Amino acid sequence: MPLNTIARLSCLVACVRAAAAAALFGTTEIDLVFPRNDTFAPMPLLPVVFAVQNPPVSKMLWPRLEYGVGPLGHANLSADFHDFDDLTDMPSNDTSAYFVYTGVADRVNTEGNWEFWWRFRAMNCSILHPSGHSPQGPVPFSRP
């Protein structure tokens, strides 16, 4: 095999390995898919859907996603607390979006203004306990 061909093949192998490493050690993102304001009709079960981008990276952080629903302005005080336990079961080799979903039953099937709140917790080598500051935010919505 000519030296020129060997150099090209070596370069190709290096590029493939670099692309695989970038996918594995890249960034991860967690998006709230549902609920959104005015996106559903009154029903006894409120669907909750999050999308995890690049699950292998997120899985390495031992993620914990917590959420709740309650009256607008008092969600953290009066909401039932829930979390996704299946985040550690995310696929280790799939870099596409992974959807986690559940439902909150009999909580917002009455008229009023409600708030969905969420918090994401993760650990790594520099964090001993995941109880510190975590990304979180409320999503207000109304039930006509």
CSV table of C-alpha atoms in Angstrom, one decimal:
chain,number,residue,atom,x,y,z
A,1,MET,CA,0.0,0.0,0.0
A,2,PRO,CA,1.4,3.4,-0.9
A,3,LEU,CA,2.4,5.7,1.9
A,4,ASN,CA,0.0,8.3,0.7
A,5,THR,CA,-3.0,5.9,1.0
A,6,ILE,CA,-1.9,4.9,4.6
A,7,ALA,CA,-1.7,8.5,5.6
A,8,ARG,CA,-5.2,9.1,4.2
A,9,LEU,CA,-6.6,6.1,6.0
A,10,SER,CA,-5.0,7.1,9.3
A,11,CYS,CA,-6.5,10.6,8.9
A,12,LEU,CA,-9.9,9.1,8.3
A,13,VAL,CA,-9.7,6.9,11.3
A,14,ALA,CA,-8.6,9.8,13.5
A,15,CYS,CA,-11.6,11.9,12.2
A,16,VAL,CA,-14.0,9.1,13.0
A,17,ARG,CA,-12.6,8.7,16.5
A,18,ALA,CA,-12.7,12.5,17.1
A,19,ALA,CA,-16.4,12.6,16.0
A,20,ALA,CA,-17.3,9.7,18.3
A,21,ALA,CA,-15.5,11.4,21.2
A,22,ALA,CA,-17.2,14.7,20.6
A,23,ALA,CA,-20.6,13.0,20.7
A,24,LEU,CA,-19.8,11.2,23.9
A,25,PHE,CA,-18.0,14.0,25.8
A,26,GLY,CA,-20.1,16.9,24.3
A,27,THR,CA,-22.8,18.8,25.9
A,28,THR,CA,-26.2,17.6,27.1
A,29,GLU,CA,-29.5,19.5,27.3
A,30,ILE,CA,-32.8,18.8,29.0
A,31,ASP,CA,-35.9,20.5,27.6
A,32,LEU,CA,-39.4,20.7,28.9
A,33,VAL,CA,-41.7,19.5,26.1
A,34,PHE,CA,-45.0,19.5,28.0
A,35,PRO,CA,-46.8,21.2,29.7
A,36,ARG,CA,-46.8,24.6,28.1
A,37,ASN,CA,-49.4,27.3,28.6
A,38,ASP,CA,-52.6,26.8,26.7
A,39,THR,CA,-51.4,23.5,25.1
A,40,PHE,CA,-54.0,21.1,26.5
A,41,ALA,CA,-57.7,20.9,27.4
A,42,PRO,CA,-58.9,20.1,30.9
A,43,MET,CA,-58.4,16.5,31.7
A,44,PRO,CA,-57.8,14.4,34.9
A,45,LEU,CA,-54.2,13.5,33.9
A,46,LEU,CA,-51.6,16.2,33.2
A,47,PRO,CA,-48.9,14.7,30.9
A,48,VAL,CA,-45.3,15.7,31.8
A,49,VAL,CA,-42.6,15.2,29.1
A,50,PHE,CA,-38.9,16.1,29.1
A,51,ALA,CA,-36.4,15.6,26.3
A,52,VAL,CA,-32.8,14.7,27.1
A,53,GLN,CA,-30.4,15.6,24.3
A,54,ASN,CA,-27.2,13.4,24.2
A,55,PRO,CA,-28.2,11.0,26.9
A,56,PRO,CA,-24.8,9.3,27.4
A,57,VAL,CA,-23.3,12.6,28.6
A,58,SER,CA,-26.3,13.3,30.9
A,59,LYS,CA,-26.1,9.8,32.3
A,60,MET,CA,-22.5,10.4,33.4
A,61,LEU,CA,-23.7,13.2,35.7
A,62,TRP,CA,-26.1,11.0,37.7
A,63,PRO,CA,-29.0,13.3,36.8
A,64,ARG,CA,-32.1,13.8,38.9
A,65,LEU,CA,-35.1,15.7,37.5
A,66,GLU,CA,-37.7,16.8,40.0
A,67,TYR,CA,-41.0,18.5,39.2
A,68,GLY,CA,-44.4,19.5,40.8
A,69,VAL,CA,-47.6,21.2,40.1
A,70,GLY,CA,-49.6,23.6,42.3
A,71,PRO,CA,-51.5,26.8,42.4
A,72,LEU,CA,-49.8,29.8,40.7
A,73,GLY,CA,-47.4,31.5,43.0
A,74,HIS,CA,-47.4,28.7,45.6
A,75,ALA,CA,-46.3,25.7,43.6
A,76,ASN,CA,-43.2,24.9,45.7
A,77,LEU,CA,-45.2,25.2,48.9
A,78,SER,CA,-48.3,23.1,48.1
A,79,ALA,CA,-47.3,20.9,45.2
A,80,ASP,CA,-46.8,17.2,45.4
A,81,PHE,CA,-43.2,16.4,44.8
A,82,HIS,CA,-42.2,14.0,42.0
A,83,ASP,CA,-39.0,12.9,40.3
A,84,PHE,CA,-37.9,10.7,37.4
A,85,ASP,CA,-36.1,7.7,38.7
A,86,ASP,CA,-35.5,6.3,35.2
A,87,LEU,CA,-32.9,8.9,34.1
A,88,THR,CA,-30.1,6.4,35.0
A,89,ASP,CA,-31.6,3.9,32.6
A,90,MET,CA,-31.0,6.1,29.6
A,91,PRO,CA,-29.2,4.5,26.7
A,92,SER,CA,-25.4,4.7,26.9
A,93,ASN,CA,-24.9,4.6,23.1
A,94,ASP,CA,-27.6,6.7,21.6
A,95,THR,CA,-26.9,10.4,21.0
A,96,SER,CA,-30.4,11.2,19.8
A,97,ALA,CA,-33.1,12.7,22.1
A,98,TYR,CA,-34.4,10.5,24.9
A,99,PHE,CA,-37.9,11.3,26.1
A,100,VAL,CA,-38.9,10.8,29.8
A,101,TYR,CA,-42.6,11.1,30.5
A,102,THR,CA,-45.2,10.5,33.2
A,103,GLY,CA,-48.5,12.1,34.3
A,104,VAL,CA,-49.8,14.0,37.3
A,105,ALA,CA,-53.3,12.6,38.2
A,106,ASP,CA,-56.2,14.6,39.6
A,107,ARG,CA,-54.2,17.7,40.4
A,108,VAL,CA,-55.1,20.3,37.8
A,109,ASN,CA,-58.5,19.1,36.6
A,110,THR,CA,-60.3,22.2,38.0
A,111,GLU,CA,-60.4,25.7,36.7
A,112,GLY,CA,-57.7,28.1,37.9
A,113,ASN,CA,-54.1,29.3,37.4
A,114,TRP,CA,-51.5,26.7,37.9
A,115,GLU,CA,-47.7,26.5,37.9
A,116,PHE,CA,-45.5,23.7,36.9
A,117,TRP,CA,-42.1,23.8,38.5
A,118,TRP,CA,-38.9,21.8,37.8
A,119,ARG,CA,-35.4,21.4,39.1
A,120,PHE,CA,-32.5,19.5,37.6
A,121,ARG,CA,-29.7,18.1,39.8
A,122,ALA,CA,-26.5,16.5,38.8
A,123,MET,CA,-23.3,15.4,40.4
A,124,ASN,CA,-19.7,15.2,39.2
A,125,CYS,CA,-16.2,14.9,40.6
A,126,SER,CA,-16.2,18.4,42.1
A,127,ILE,CA,-19.6,18.1,43.8
A,128,LEU,CA,-19.9,16.0,46.9
A,129,HIS,CA,-23.6,16.4,47.5
A,130,PRO,CA,-26.2,17.4,44.9
A,131,SER,CA,-28.2,19.7,47.3
A,132,GLY,CA,-26.5,22.9,46.2
A,133,HIS,CA,-27.8,25.3,43.5
A,134,SER,CA,-29.5,23.6,40.6
A,135,PRO,CA,-31.0,24.9,37.4
A,136,GLN,CA,-34.7,25.3,38.0
A,137,GLY,CA,-37.7,27.3,36.8
A,138,PRO,CA,-41.5,27.7,36.9
A,139,VAL,CA,-43.9,27.4,34.0
A,140,PRO,CA,-47.2,29.2,34.7
A,141,PHE,CA,-50.3,28.0,32.9
A,142,SER,CA,-54.1,28.4,33.2
A,143,ARG,CA,-57.0,26.0,33.0
A,144,PRO,CA,-60.1,27.7,31.6
